[in-house]
mmCIF file of C-alpha atoms and ligand atoms in Angstrom:
data_model
loop_
_atom_site.group_PDB
_atom_site.id
_atom_site.type_symbol
_atom_site.label_atom_id
_atom_site.label_comp_id
_atom_site.label_asym_id
_atom_site.label_seq_id
_atom_site.Cartn_x
_atom_site.Cartn_y
_atom_site.Cartn_z
ATOM 1 C CA MET E 1 -5.639 48.069 16.460
ATOM 2 C CA THR E 2 -1.932 48.000 16.751
ATOM 3 C CA SER E 3 -0.297 47.618 13.382
ATOM 4 C CA PHE E 4 3.365 47.776 11.829
ATOM 5 C CA PRO E 5 5.828 48.830 12.860
ATOM 6 C CA ALA E 6 4.684 48.768 16.589
ATOM 7 C CA LEU E 7 3.624 45.202 15.834
ATOM 8 C CA ARG E 8 6.295 43.023 14.221
ATOM 9 C CA LEU E 9 5.328 39.248 14.300
ATOM 10 C CA ARG E 10 8.732 38.262 13.319
ATOM 11 C CA ARG E 11 9.963 39.475 16.785
ATOM 12 C CA THR E 12 8.938 36.227 18.462
ATOM 13 C CA ARG E 13 10.154 33.927 15.429
ATOM 14 C CA ILE E 14 13.837 35.007 15.327
ATOM 15 C CA ALA E 15 15.628 33.045 18.150
ATOM 16 C CA PRO E 16 14.908 29.267 18.850
ATOM 17 C CA TRP E 17 14.387 29.911 22.551
ATOM 18 C CA SER E 18 11.479 32.457 21.610
ATOM 19 C CA ARG E 19 9.960 30.034 18.997
ATOM 20 C CA ARG E 20 9.868 27.315 21.534
ATOM 21 C CA MET E 21 8.274 29.592 24.098
ATOM 22 C CA VAL E 22 5.475 30.853 21.990
ATOM 23 C CA ALA E 23 4.837 27.216 20.290
ATOM 24 C CA GLU E 24 1.130 26.612 20.560
ATOM 25 C CA THR E 25 1.368 22.986 19.902
ATOM 26 C CA VAL E 26 3.696 20.172 21.196
ATOM 27 C CA LEU E 27 4.246 16.703 20.085
ATOM 28 C CA THR E 28 5.418 14.011 22.599
ATOM 29 C CA PRO E 29 6.103 10.307 22.276
ATOM 30 C CA ALA E 30 2.779 9.884 24.400
ATOM 31 C CA ASP E 31 0.907 11.036 21.481
ATOM 32 C CA LEU E 32 2.058 8.045 19.218
ATOM 33 C CA ILE E 33 0.379 4.885 18.716
ATOM 34 C CA TRP E 34 2.431 2.269 16.890
ATOM 35 C CA PRO E 35 0.690 -0.016 14.237
ATOM 36 C CA LEU E 36 2.486 -3.393 13.965
ATOM 37 C CA PHE E 37 1.940 -6.406 11.634
ATOM 38 C CA VAL E 38 1.914 -9.813 13.056
ATOM 39 C CA THR E 39 2.962 -12.789 11.041
ATOM 40 C CA ASP E 40 3.331 -16.542 11.713
ATOM 41 C CA GLY E 41 6.461 -18.329 12.791
ATOM 42 C CA HIS E 42 9.363 -17.726 15.054
ATOM 43 C CA GLY E 43 12.324 -15.215 14.495
ATOM 44 C CA VAL E 44 10.546 -14.015 11.485
ATOM 45 C CA GLU E 45 10.858 -10.435 10.098
ATOM 46 C CA GLU E 46 9.292 -9.850 6.621
ATOM 47 C CA PRO E 47 9.964 -6.332 5.144
ATOM 48 C CA ILE E 48 6.861 -4.886 3.289
ATOM 49 C CA THR E 49 7.904 -3.701 -0.093
ATOM 50 C CA THR E 50 5.146 -1.093 -0.387
ATOM 51 C CA LEU E 51 5.858 0.074 3.115
ATOM 52 C CA PRO E 52 9.590 0.891 3.208
ATOM 53 C CA GLY E 53 11.127 0.504 6.738
ATOM 54 C CA VAL E 54 8.025 -1.402 8.080
ATOM 55 C CA SER E 55 7.893 -5.274 8.497
ATOM 56 C CA ARG E 56 5.873 -7.970 9.615
ATOM 57 C CA TRP E 57 7.217 -9.571 12.787
ATOM 58 C CA SER E 58 6.441 -13.167 14.452
ATOM 59 C CA VAL E 59 5.157 -12.910 17.864
ATOM 60 C CA ASP E 60 8.689 -12.934 19.519
ATOM 61 C CA GLY E 61 9.458 -9.989 17.431
ATOM 62 C CA ILE E 62 6.412 -8.127 18.368
ATOM 63 C CA ALA E 63 7.317 -8.646 22.187
ATOM 64 C CA ALA E 64 10.702 -7.089 21.337
ATOM 65 C CA ARG E 65 9.031 -4.166 19.535
ATOM 66 C CA ALA E 66 6.679 -3.747 22.641
ATOM 67 C CA ARG E 67 9.946 -3.300 24.842
ATOM 68 C CA GLU E 68 11.237 -0.893 22.196
ATOM 69 C CA ALA E 69 7.999 1.073 22.459
ATOM 70 C CA ARG E 70 8.216 1.162 26.220
ATOM 71 C CA ASP E 71 11.780 2.570 26.142
ATOM 72 C CA LEU E 72 10.832 5.142 23.609
ATOM 73 C CA GLY E 73 7.906 6.409 25.759
ATOM 74 C CA ILE E 74 5.233 5.115 23.219
ATOM 75 C CA PRO E 75 2.215 4.284 25.113
ATOM 76 C CA CYS E 76 0.397 1.969 22.866
ATOM 77 C CA ILE E 77 0.725 -0.556 20.167
ATOM 78 C CA ALA E 78 -1.891 -1.420 17.468
ATOM 79 C CA LEU E 79 -1.922 -4.898 16.189
ATOM 80 C CA PHE E 80 -2.888 -6.251 12.512
ATOM 81 C CA PRO E 81 -2.364 -9.766 11.597
ATOM 82 C CA ASN E 82 -1.151 -11.302 8.263
ATOM 83 C CA THR E 83 -3.261 -14.507 8.656
ATOM 84 C CA PRO E 84 -1.826 -17.482 7.123
ATOM 85 C CA GLN E 85 -3.579 -17.766 3.627
ATOM 86 C CA HIS E 86 -4.827 -21.248 4.317
ATOM 87 C CA LEU E 87 -6.799 -20.021 7.315
ATOM 88 C CA ARG E 88 -8.709 -17.511 5.320
ATOM 89 C CA THR E 89 -12.404 -18.484 4.765
ATOM 90 C CA PRO E 90 -15.473 -16.899 3.516
ATOM 91 C CA ASP E 91 -16.840 -16.218 7.193
ATOM 92 C CA GLY E 92 -13.283 -15.333 8.625
ATOM 93 C CA HIS E 93 -13.734 -17.686 11.665
ATOM 94 C CA GLU E 94 -10.131 -17.485 12.430
ATOM 95 C CA ALA E 95 -10.771 -14.058 13.886
ATOM 96 C CA LEU E 96 -12.575 -16.027 16.784
ATOM 97 C CA ASN E 97 -9.772 -18.328 17.558
ATOM 98 C CA SER E 98 -8.484 -17.574 20.982
ATOM 99 C CA ASP E 99 -5.030 -18.692 19.831
ATOM 100 C CA ASN E 100 -4.790 -16.742 16.724
ATOM 101 C CA LEU E 101 -1.954 -14.483 15.777
ATOM 102 C CA ILE E 102 -3.501 -11.366 17.408
ATOM 103 C CA CYS E 103 -4.317 -13.044 20.647
ATOM 104 C CA ARG E 104 -0.806 -14.626 20.958
ATOM 105 C CA ALA E 105 0.681 -11.222 20.144
ATOM 106 C CA ILE E 106 -1.354 -9.716 22.965
ATOM 107 C CA ARG E 107 -0.190 -12.176 25.403
ATOM 108 C CA ALA E 108 3.334 -11.773 24.427
ATOM 109 C CA ILE E 109 3.218 -8.081 24.652
ATOM 110 C CA LYS E 110 1.639 -8.361 28.200
ATOM 111 C CA ASP E 111 4.536 -10.491 29.286
ATOM 112 C CA ALA E 112 7.296 -8.335 27.708
ATOM 113 C CA ALA E 113 6.078 -4.928 28.580
ATOM 114 C CA PRO E 114 2.929 -4.898 30.698
ATOM 115 C CA GLU E 115 2.973 -1.077 30.815
ATOM 116 C CA ILE E 116 2.149 -0.859 27.147
ATOM 117 C CA GLY E 117 -1.416 -0.482 26.021
ATOM 118 C CA VAL E 118 -2.679 -2.951 23.324
ATOM 119 C CA LEU E 119 -5.141 -1.631 20.766
ATOM 120 C CA THR E 120 -6.735 -4.328 18.629
ATOM 121 C CA ASP E 121 -8.418 -4.067 15.243
ATOM 122 C CA VAL E 122 -11.901 -5.440 14.902
ATOM 123 C CA ALA E 123 -12.796 -6.297 11.265
ATOM 124 C CA LEU E 124 -12.839 -9.489 9.306
ATOM 125 C CA ASP E 125 -10.740 -8.527 6.261
ATOM 126 C CA PRO E 126 -7.508 -10.084 7.387
ATOM 127 C CA TYR E 127 -9.347 -13.304 7.825
ATOM 128 C CA THR E 128 -11.722 -13.502 4.987
ATOM 129 C CA GLU E 129 -11.185 -15.208 1.666
ATOM 130 C CA HIS E 130 -12.756 -12.247 -0.385
ATOM 131 C CA GLY E 131 -10.909 -9.472 1.612
ATOM 132 C CA HIS E 132 -13.911 -7.561 2.807
ATOM 133 C CA ASP E 133 -14.473 -6.539 6.550
ATOM 134 C CA GLY E 134 -17.523 -8.624 7.051
ATOM 135 C CA LEU E 135 -19.601 -11.430 5.530
ATOM 136 C CA ILE E 136 -20.903 -11.228 2.011
ATOM 137 C CA ASP E 137 -23.995 -12.360 0.479
ATOM 138 C CA ALA E 138 -24.158 -13.980 -3.193
ATOM 139 C CA ALA E 139 -24.343 -10.488 -4.621
ATOM 140 C CA GLY E 140 -21.198 -9.402 -2.685
ATOM 141 C CA TYR E 141 -23.083 -7.242 -0.389
ATOM 142 C CA VAL E 142 -21.570 -6.849 2.936
ATOM 143 C CA LEU E 143 -24.203 -7.910 5.396
ATOM 144 C CA ASN E 144 -24.327 -5.478 8.445
ATOM 145 C CA ASP E 145 -26.243 -7.112 11.269
ATOM 146 C CA ASP E 146 -24.626 -10.674 10.587
ATOM 147 C CA THR E 147 -21.222 -9.202 10.598
ATOM 148 C CA SER E 148 -21.963 -7.001 13.452
ATOM 149 C CA ALA E 149 -22.739 -10.359 15.425
ATOM 150 C CA ILE E 150 -19.454 -11.778 14.559
ATOM 151 C CA LEU E 151 -17.474 -8.695 15.306
ATOM 152 C CA VAL E 152 -18.971 -8.815 18.881
ATOM 153 C CA GLU E 153 -17.402 -12.279 19.368
ATOM 154 C CA GLN E 154 -14.152 -11.076 17.864
ATOM 155 C CA ALA E 155 -13.944 -8.331 20.311
ATOM 156 C CA LEU E 156 -14.766 -10.566 23.175
ATOM 157 C CA VAL E 157 -11.868 -12.950 22.159
ATOM 158 C CA GLN E 158 -9.334 -10.069 22.052
ATOM 159 C CA ALA E 159 -10.649 -8.541 25.215
ATOM 160 C CA ALA E 160 -10.202 -12.044 27.017
ATOM 161 C CA ALA E 161 -6.728 -12.274 25.577
ATOM 162 C CA GLY E 162 -5.853 -9.004 27.280
ATOM 163 C CA ALA E 163 -6.636 -6.135 24.721
ATOM 164 C CA ASP E 164 -6.989 -2.784 26.375
ATOM 165 C CA ILE E 165 -8.690 -0.914 23.486
ATOM 166 C CA ILE E 166 -11.090 -2.593 20.932
ATOM 167 C CA ALA E 167 -10.876 -0.528 17.689
ATOM 168 C CA PRO E 168 -13.589 -1.660 15.188
ATOM 169 C CA SER E 169 -12.445 -0.472 11.813
ATOM 170 C CA ASP E 170 -15.213 -2.140 9.753
ATOM 171 C CA MET E 171 -17.984 0.623 9.455
ATOM 172 C CA MET E 172 -20.828 -1.542 10.069
ATOM 173 C CA ASP E 173 -23.730 0.297 11.560
ATOM 174 C CA GLY E 174 -24.483 -0.336 15.226
ATOM 175 C CA ARG E 175 -21.273 -2.395 16.073
ATOM 176 C CA VAL E 176 -20.034 0.063 18.792
ATOM 177 C CA GLY E 177 -23.237 -0.363 20.896
ATOM 178 C CA ALA E 178 -23.304 -4.000 20.359
ATOM 179 C CA ILE E 179 -19.534 -4.461 21.294
ATOM 180 C CA ARG E 180 -20.053 -2.162 24.249
ATOM 181 C CA ALA E 181 -22.893 -4.035 25.633
ATOM 182 C CA ALA E 182 -21.141 -7.426 25.274
ATOM 183 C CA LEU E 183 -18.132 -6.170 27.001
ATOM 184 C CA GLU E 184 -20.114 -5.059 30.012
ATOM 185 C CA ARG E 185 -21.943 -8.360 30.114
ATOM 186 C CA GLU E 186 -18.795 -10.444 29.882
ATOM 187 C CA GLY E 187 -16.703 -8.836 32.517
ATOM 188 C CA HIS E 188 -14.865 -6.368 30.606
ATOM 189 C CA PRO E 189 -16.093 -3.063 31.723
ATOM 190 C CA ASN E 190 -12.843 -1.232 31.562
ATOM 191 C CA VAL E 191 -11.995 -2.191 28.042
ATOM 192 C CA GLN E 192 -11.927 0.871 26.073
ATOM 193 C CA ILE E 193 -13.381 1.362 22.507
ATOM 194 C CA MET E 194 -11.660 3.659 20.024
ATOM 195 C CA ALA E 195 -14.101 3.762 17.079
ATOM 196 C CA TYR E 196 -13.008 4.274 13.637
ATOM 197 C CA ALA E 197 -15.789 6.664 13.392
ATOM 198 C CA ALA E 198 -15.127 8.550 10.259
ATOM 199 C CA LYS E 199 -13.262 6.026 7.967
ATOM 200 C CA TYR E 200 -13.049 6.927 4.483
ATOM 201 C CA ALA E 201 -13.117 4.553 1.529
ATOM 202 C CA SER E 202 -9.642 5.582 0.409
ATOM 203 C CA ALA E 203 -6.939 5.046 -2.116
ATOM 204 C CA PHE E 204 -4.325 5.369 0.591
ATOM 205 C CA TYR E 205 -4.913 2.100 2.152
ATOM 206 C CA GLY E 206 -3.046 0.108 -0.669
ATOM 207 C CA PRO E 207 0.310 -0.821 1.288
ATOM 208 C CA PHE E 208 -1.740 -1.851 4.312
ATOM 209 C CA ARG E 209 -3.552 -4.395 2.456
ATOM 210 C CA ASP E 210 -0.309 -5.681 1.115
ATOM 211 C CA ALA E 211 1.007 -5.935 4.668
ATOM 212 C CA VAL E 212 -2.013 -8.073 5.923
ATOM 213 C CA GLY E 213 -2.068 -9.963 2.560
ATOM 214 C CA SER E 214 -5.647 -8.998 1.455
ATOM 215 C CA SER E 215 -4.888 -6.848 -1.536
ATOM 216 C CA GLY E 216 -4.945 -9.684 -4.168
ATOM 217 C CA ARG E 217 -8.151 -10.950 -2.721
ATOM 218 C CA LEU E 218 -10.415 -7.969 -2.511
ATOM 219 C CA LYS E 219 -13.311 -8.199 -4.747
ATOM 220 C CA GLY E 220 -14.803 -4.655 -5.740
ATOM 221 C CA ASP E 221 -14.241 -2.122 -3.294
ATOM 222 C CA LYS E 222 -15.248 -0.943 0.096
ATOM 223 C CA ARG E 223 -17.513 2.124 -0.823
ATOM 224 C CA GLY E 224 -20.695 0.159 0.314
ATOM 225 C CA TYR E 225 -19.552 0.637 4.078
ATOM 226 C CA GLN E 226 -16.590 3.078 4.198
ATOM 227 C CA MET E 227 -17.398 6.740 3.652
ATOM 228 C CA ASP E 228 -17.383 8.851 0.612
ATOM 229 C CA HIS E 229 -14.728 11.233 0.648
ATOM 230 C CA ALA E 230 -17.001 14.048 -0.628
ATOM 231 C CA ASN E 231 -18.771 14.037 2.687
ATOM 232 C CA ALA E 232 -18.091 15.902 6.111
ATOM 233 C CA GLU E 233 -21.499 16.221 7.600
ATOM 234 C CA GLU E 234 -21.979 12.616 7.481
ATOM 235 C CA ALA E 235 -18.573 12.211 9.438
ATOM 236 C CA LEU E 236 -20.281 14.278 12.346
ATOM 237 C CA ARG E 237 -23.339 11.975 12.261
ATOM 238 C CA GLU E 238 -21.017 8.869 12.417
ATOM 239 C CA VAL E 239 -19.214 10.428 15.481
ATOM 240 C CA ALA E 240 -22.225 11.319 17.255
ATOM 241 C CA LEU E 241 -23.594 7.771 16.866
ATOM 242 C CA ASP E 242 -20.437 5.888 17.892
ATOM 243 C CA LEU E 243 -20.342 8.354 21.087
ATOM 244 C CA ALA E 244 -23.960 7.705 21.811
ATOM 245 C CA GLU E 245 -23.204 3.989 21.461
ATOM 246 C CA GLY E 246 -20.445 4.005 24.140
ATOM 247 C CA ALA E 247 -17.135 4.943 22.109
ATOM 248 C CA ASP E 248 -14.491 6.304 24.502
ATOM 249 C CA THR E 249 -12.500 7.898 21.772
ATOM 250 C CA VAL E 250 -12.956 8.355 18.038
ATOM 251 C CA MET E 251 -10.657 8.262 15.124
ATOM 252 C CA VAL E 252 -10.574 9.984 11.696
ATOM 253 C CA LYS E 253 -8.982 7.957 8.910
ATOM 254 C CA PRO E 254 -7.005 8.715 6.710
ATOM 255 C CA GLY E 255 -5.366 11.506 8.367
ATOM 256 C CA LEU E 256 -3.636 14.464 6.440
ATOM 257 C CA PRO E 257 -6.364 14.874 3.770
ATOM 258 C CA TYR E 258 -9.003 14.796 6.427
ATOM 259 C CA LEU E 259 -7.663 17.529 8.788
ATOM 260 C CA ASP E 260 -10.797 19.472 8.312
ATOM 261 C CA ILE E 261 -12.855 16.581 9.698
ATOM 262 C CA ILE E 262 -10.647 16.332 12.638
ATOM 263 C CA ARG E 263 -11.062 19.912 13.470
ATOM 264 C CA ARG E 264 -14.908 19.861 13.057
ATOM 265 C CA VAL E 265 -15.084 16.689 15.281
ATOM 266 C CA LYS E 266 -12.938 18.059 17.995
ATOM 267 C CA GLU E 267 -14.866 21.393 17.971
ATOM 268 C CA ARG E 268 -18.333 19.775 18.056
ATOM 269 C CA PHE E 269 -17.926 16.950 20.390
ATOM 270 C CA GLU E 270 -14.953 17.777 22.566
ATOM 271 C CA VAL E 271 -13.737 14.176 23.005
ATOM 272 C CA PRO E 272 -10.457 12.646 22.319
ATOM 273 C CA VAL E 273 -9.983 12.377 18.664
ATOM 274 C CA PHE E 274 -7.191 10.175 17.012
ATOM 275 C CA ALA E 275 -5.949 10.344 13.570
ATOM 276 C CA TYR E 276 -4.676 7.432 11.590
ATOM 277 C CA GLN E 277 -1.793 8.551 9.408
ATOM 278 C CA VAL E 278 -2.469 5.515 7.019
ATOM 279 C CA SER E 279 0.005 3.454 4.887
ATOM 280 C CA GLY E 280 -0.339 5.457 1.914
ATOM 281 C CA GLU E 281 0.444 8.637 3.530
ATOM 282 C CA TYR E 282 3.617 6.905 5.252
ATOM 283 C CA ALA E 283 4.617 5.410 1.738
ATOM 284 C CA MET E 284 4.416 8.824 -0.107
ATOM 285 C CA ILE E 285 6.828 10.443 2.395
ATOM 286 C CA GLU E 286 9.219 7.604 2.243
ATOM 287 C CA ALA E 287 8.950 7.577 -1.662
ATOM 288 C CA ALA E 288 9.652 11.388 -1.815
ATOM 289 C CA ALA E 289 12.635 10.930 0.469
ATOM 290 C CA ALA E 290 13.820 7.891 -1.355
ATOM 291 C CA ALA E 291 13.659 10.104 -4.558
ATOM 292 C CA GLY E 292 15.636 12.934 -2.975
ATOM 293 C CA MET E 293 12.343 15.186 -2.969
ATOM 294 C CA GLY E 294 12.280 15.925 0.732
ATOM 295 C CA ASP E 295 13.704 15.316 4.068
ATOM 296 C CA ARG E 296 12.075 12.397 5.485
ATOM 297 C CA ASP E 297 12.425 13.238 9.102
ATOM 298 C CA ALA E 298 11.376 16.846 8.667
ATOM 299 C CA LEU E 299 8.177 15.678 6.576
ATOM 300 C CA ALA E 300 7.250 13.141 9.110
ATOM 301 C CA MET E 301 7.448 15.492 11.970
ATOM 302 C CA GLU E 302 5.552 18.337 10.295
ATOM 303 C CA THR E 303 2.628 16.177 9.580
ATOM 304 C CA LEU E 304 2.605 14.585 13.020
ATOM 305 C CA LEU E 305 2.593 18.182 14.484
ATOM 306 C CA ALA E 306 -0.113 19.095 12.121
ATOM 307 C CA PHE E 307 -2.326 16.449 13.628
ATOM 308 C CA ARG E 308 -1.874 17.890 17.174
ATOM 309 C CA ARG E 309 -2.558 21.481 15.859
ATOM 310 C CA ALA E 310 -5.781 20.143 14.229
ATOM 311 C CA GLY E 311 -7.011 18.974 17.502
ATOM 312 C CA CYS E 312 -5.770 15.270 17.761
ATOM 313 C CA SER E 313 -4.965 13.661 21.116
ATOM 314 C CA GLY E 314 -2.883 11.288 19.269
ATOM 315 C CA VAL E 315 -1.918 9.656 15.931
ATOM 316 C CA LEU E 316 -1.662 6.064 14.809
ATOM 317 C CA THR E 317 1.422 6.237 12.582
ATOM 318 C CA TYR E 318 4.071 3.960 11.069
ATOM 319 C CA PHE E 319 6.627 6.872 11.825
ATOM 320 C CA ALA E 320 6.018 6.143 15.800
ATOM 321 C CA PRO E 321 9.480 4.867 16.419
ATOM 322 C CA LEU E 322 11.251 7.264 14.300
ATOM 323 C CA ALA E 323 9.375 10.385 15.676
ATOM 324 C CA ALA E 324 9.902 9.165 19.335
ATOM 325 C CA ARG E 325 13.770 8.778 18.545
ATOM 326 C CA LEU E 326 13.728 12.336 17.000
ATOM 327 C CA LEU E 327 11.943 13.748 19.987
ATOM 328 C CA ALA E 328 14.381 12.066 22.432
ATOM 329 C CA GLY E 329 16.898 14.196 20.493
HETATM 330 C C1 PBG X 1 -9.350 -2.690 7.464
HETATM 331 C C2 PBG X 1 -8.376 -1.634 7.811
HETATM 332 C C3 PBG X 1 -7.685 -0.961 6.805
HETATM 333 C C4 PBG X 1 -6.755 -0.151 7.416
HETATM 334 C C5 PBG X 1 -6.898 -0.411 8.882
HETATM 335 N N1 PBG X 1 -7.807 -1.392 9.030
HETATM 336 C C6 PBG X 1 -7.741 -1.072 5.305
HETATM 337 C C7 PBG X 1 -9.044 -1.016 4.691
HETATM 338 O O1 PBG X 1 -10.093 -0.612 5.204
HETATM 339 O O2 PBG X 1 -9.087 -1.800 3.600
HETATM 340 C C8 PBG X 1 -5.899 0.725 6.714
HETATM 341 C C9 PBG X 1 -4.557 1.236 7.586
HETATM 342 C C10 PBG X 1 -3.615 1.827 6.603
HETATM 343 O O3 PBG X 1 -3.805 2.052 5.369
HETATM 344 O O4 PBG X 1 -2.529 2.068 7.132
HETATM 345 N N2 PBG X 1 -10.229 -3.267 8.461
#
């Protein structure tokens, strides 16, 4: 084996042109999915205190963000609603309203920038009084099959409004297969499913729950349906099931603390894997930068490239517009 001094690994690192030439991984704007929060009204922008730099937008503002995404080369937008508080109920039925915030936002995006893909979240937490992703019984247990039946309806309402990718984030068993069957049956054979396949019960979701207005409501925690962060083999079983049920792509969430899961999923299944760099991950970087403890742009770009290196096809990230701008130079 060749060794020092014949072999000097620094040789290829010294000049920028050479570093670029041997780079094993690249990040482009096409690898970014931009999560956006929708709120009621017109001309409304509400900054989210726990997510510095991120706002909720009324539907017209969402349309403007879609044009911005298109101009930046970002292929896809993910939508989450801040449902008006008076529309939140025990069964979350506003999720099935074909004129709810999400459906209106989908139509506005399709009008404003038809070339942008729209990914919609299937789960009931932005619509329920109790902040859980599904229906609960008297003991607070989140009912699996009853919830799944409603999620199927929610997915159909979103697909009818024009959603391109249905992304169930609720972690009920069997919902991917049920949604796939319904999409086929109801004339949406080309609507994709991106399964939140390995979604962990995480402390990194706090700012998101503020953004969708569910944090004060949540009773208990989500450990009865989201995964235990001690487990990796179980993530592989989740992914295997979702693929067997018809998922086109799978997601691991949160992102950076779970790069090992991303790598194992990619190696085992050889399918497109996405990461969600969640709200708490974003907020930590923003907080560090605000405190003078790091360079925000550099921290953000390093984390995004790490997802690509681990095997991701793309990343849902609140840094999407910043990253796309930095990539454009
Ligand atoms: C809920 C959902 C959550 C996120 C996306 N969909 C939070 C949760 O499970 O409580 C988190 C995203 C983020 O933190 O950025 N269906």
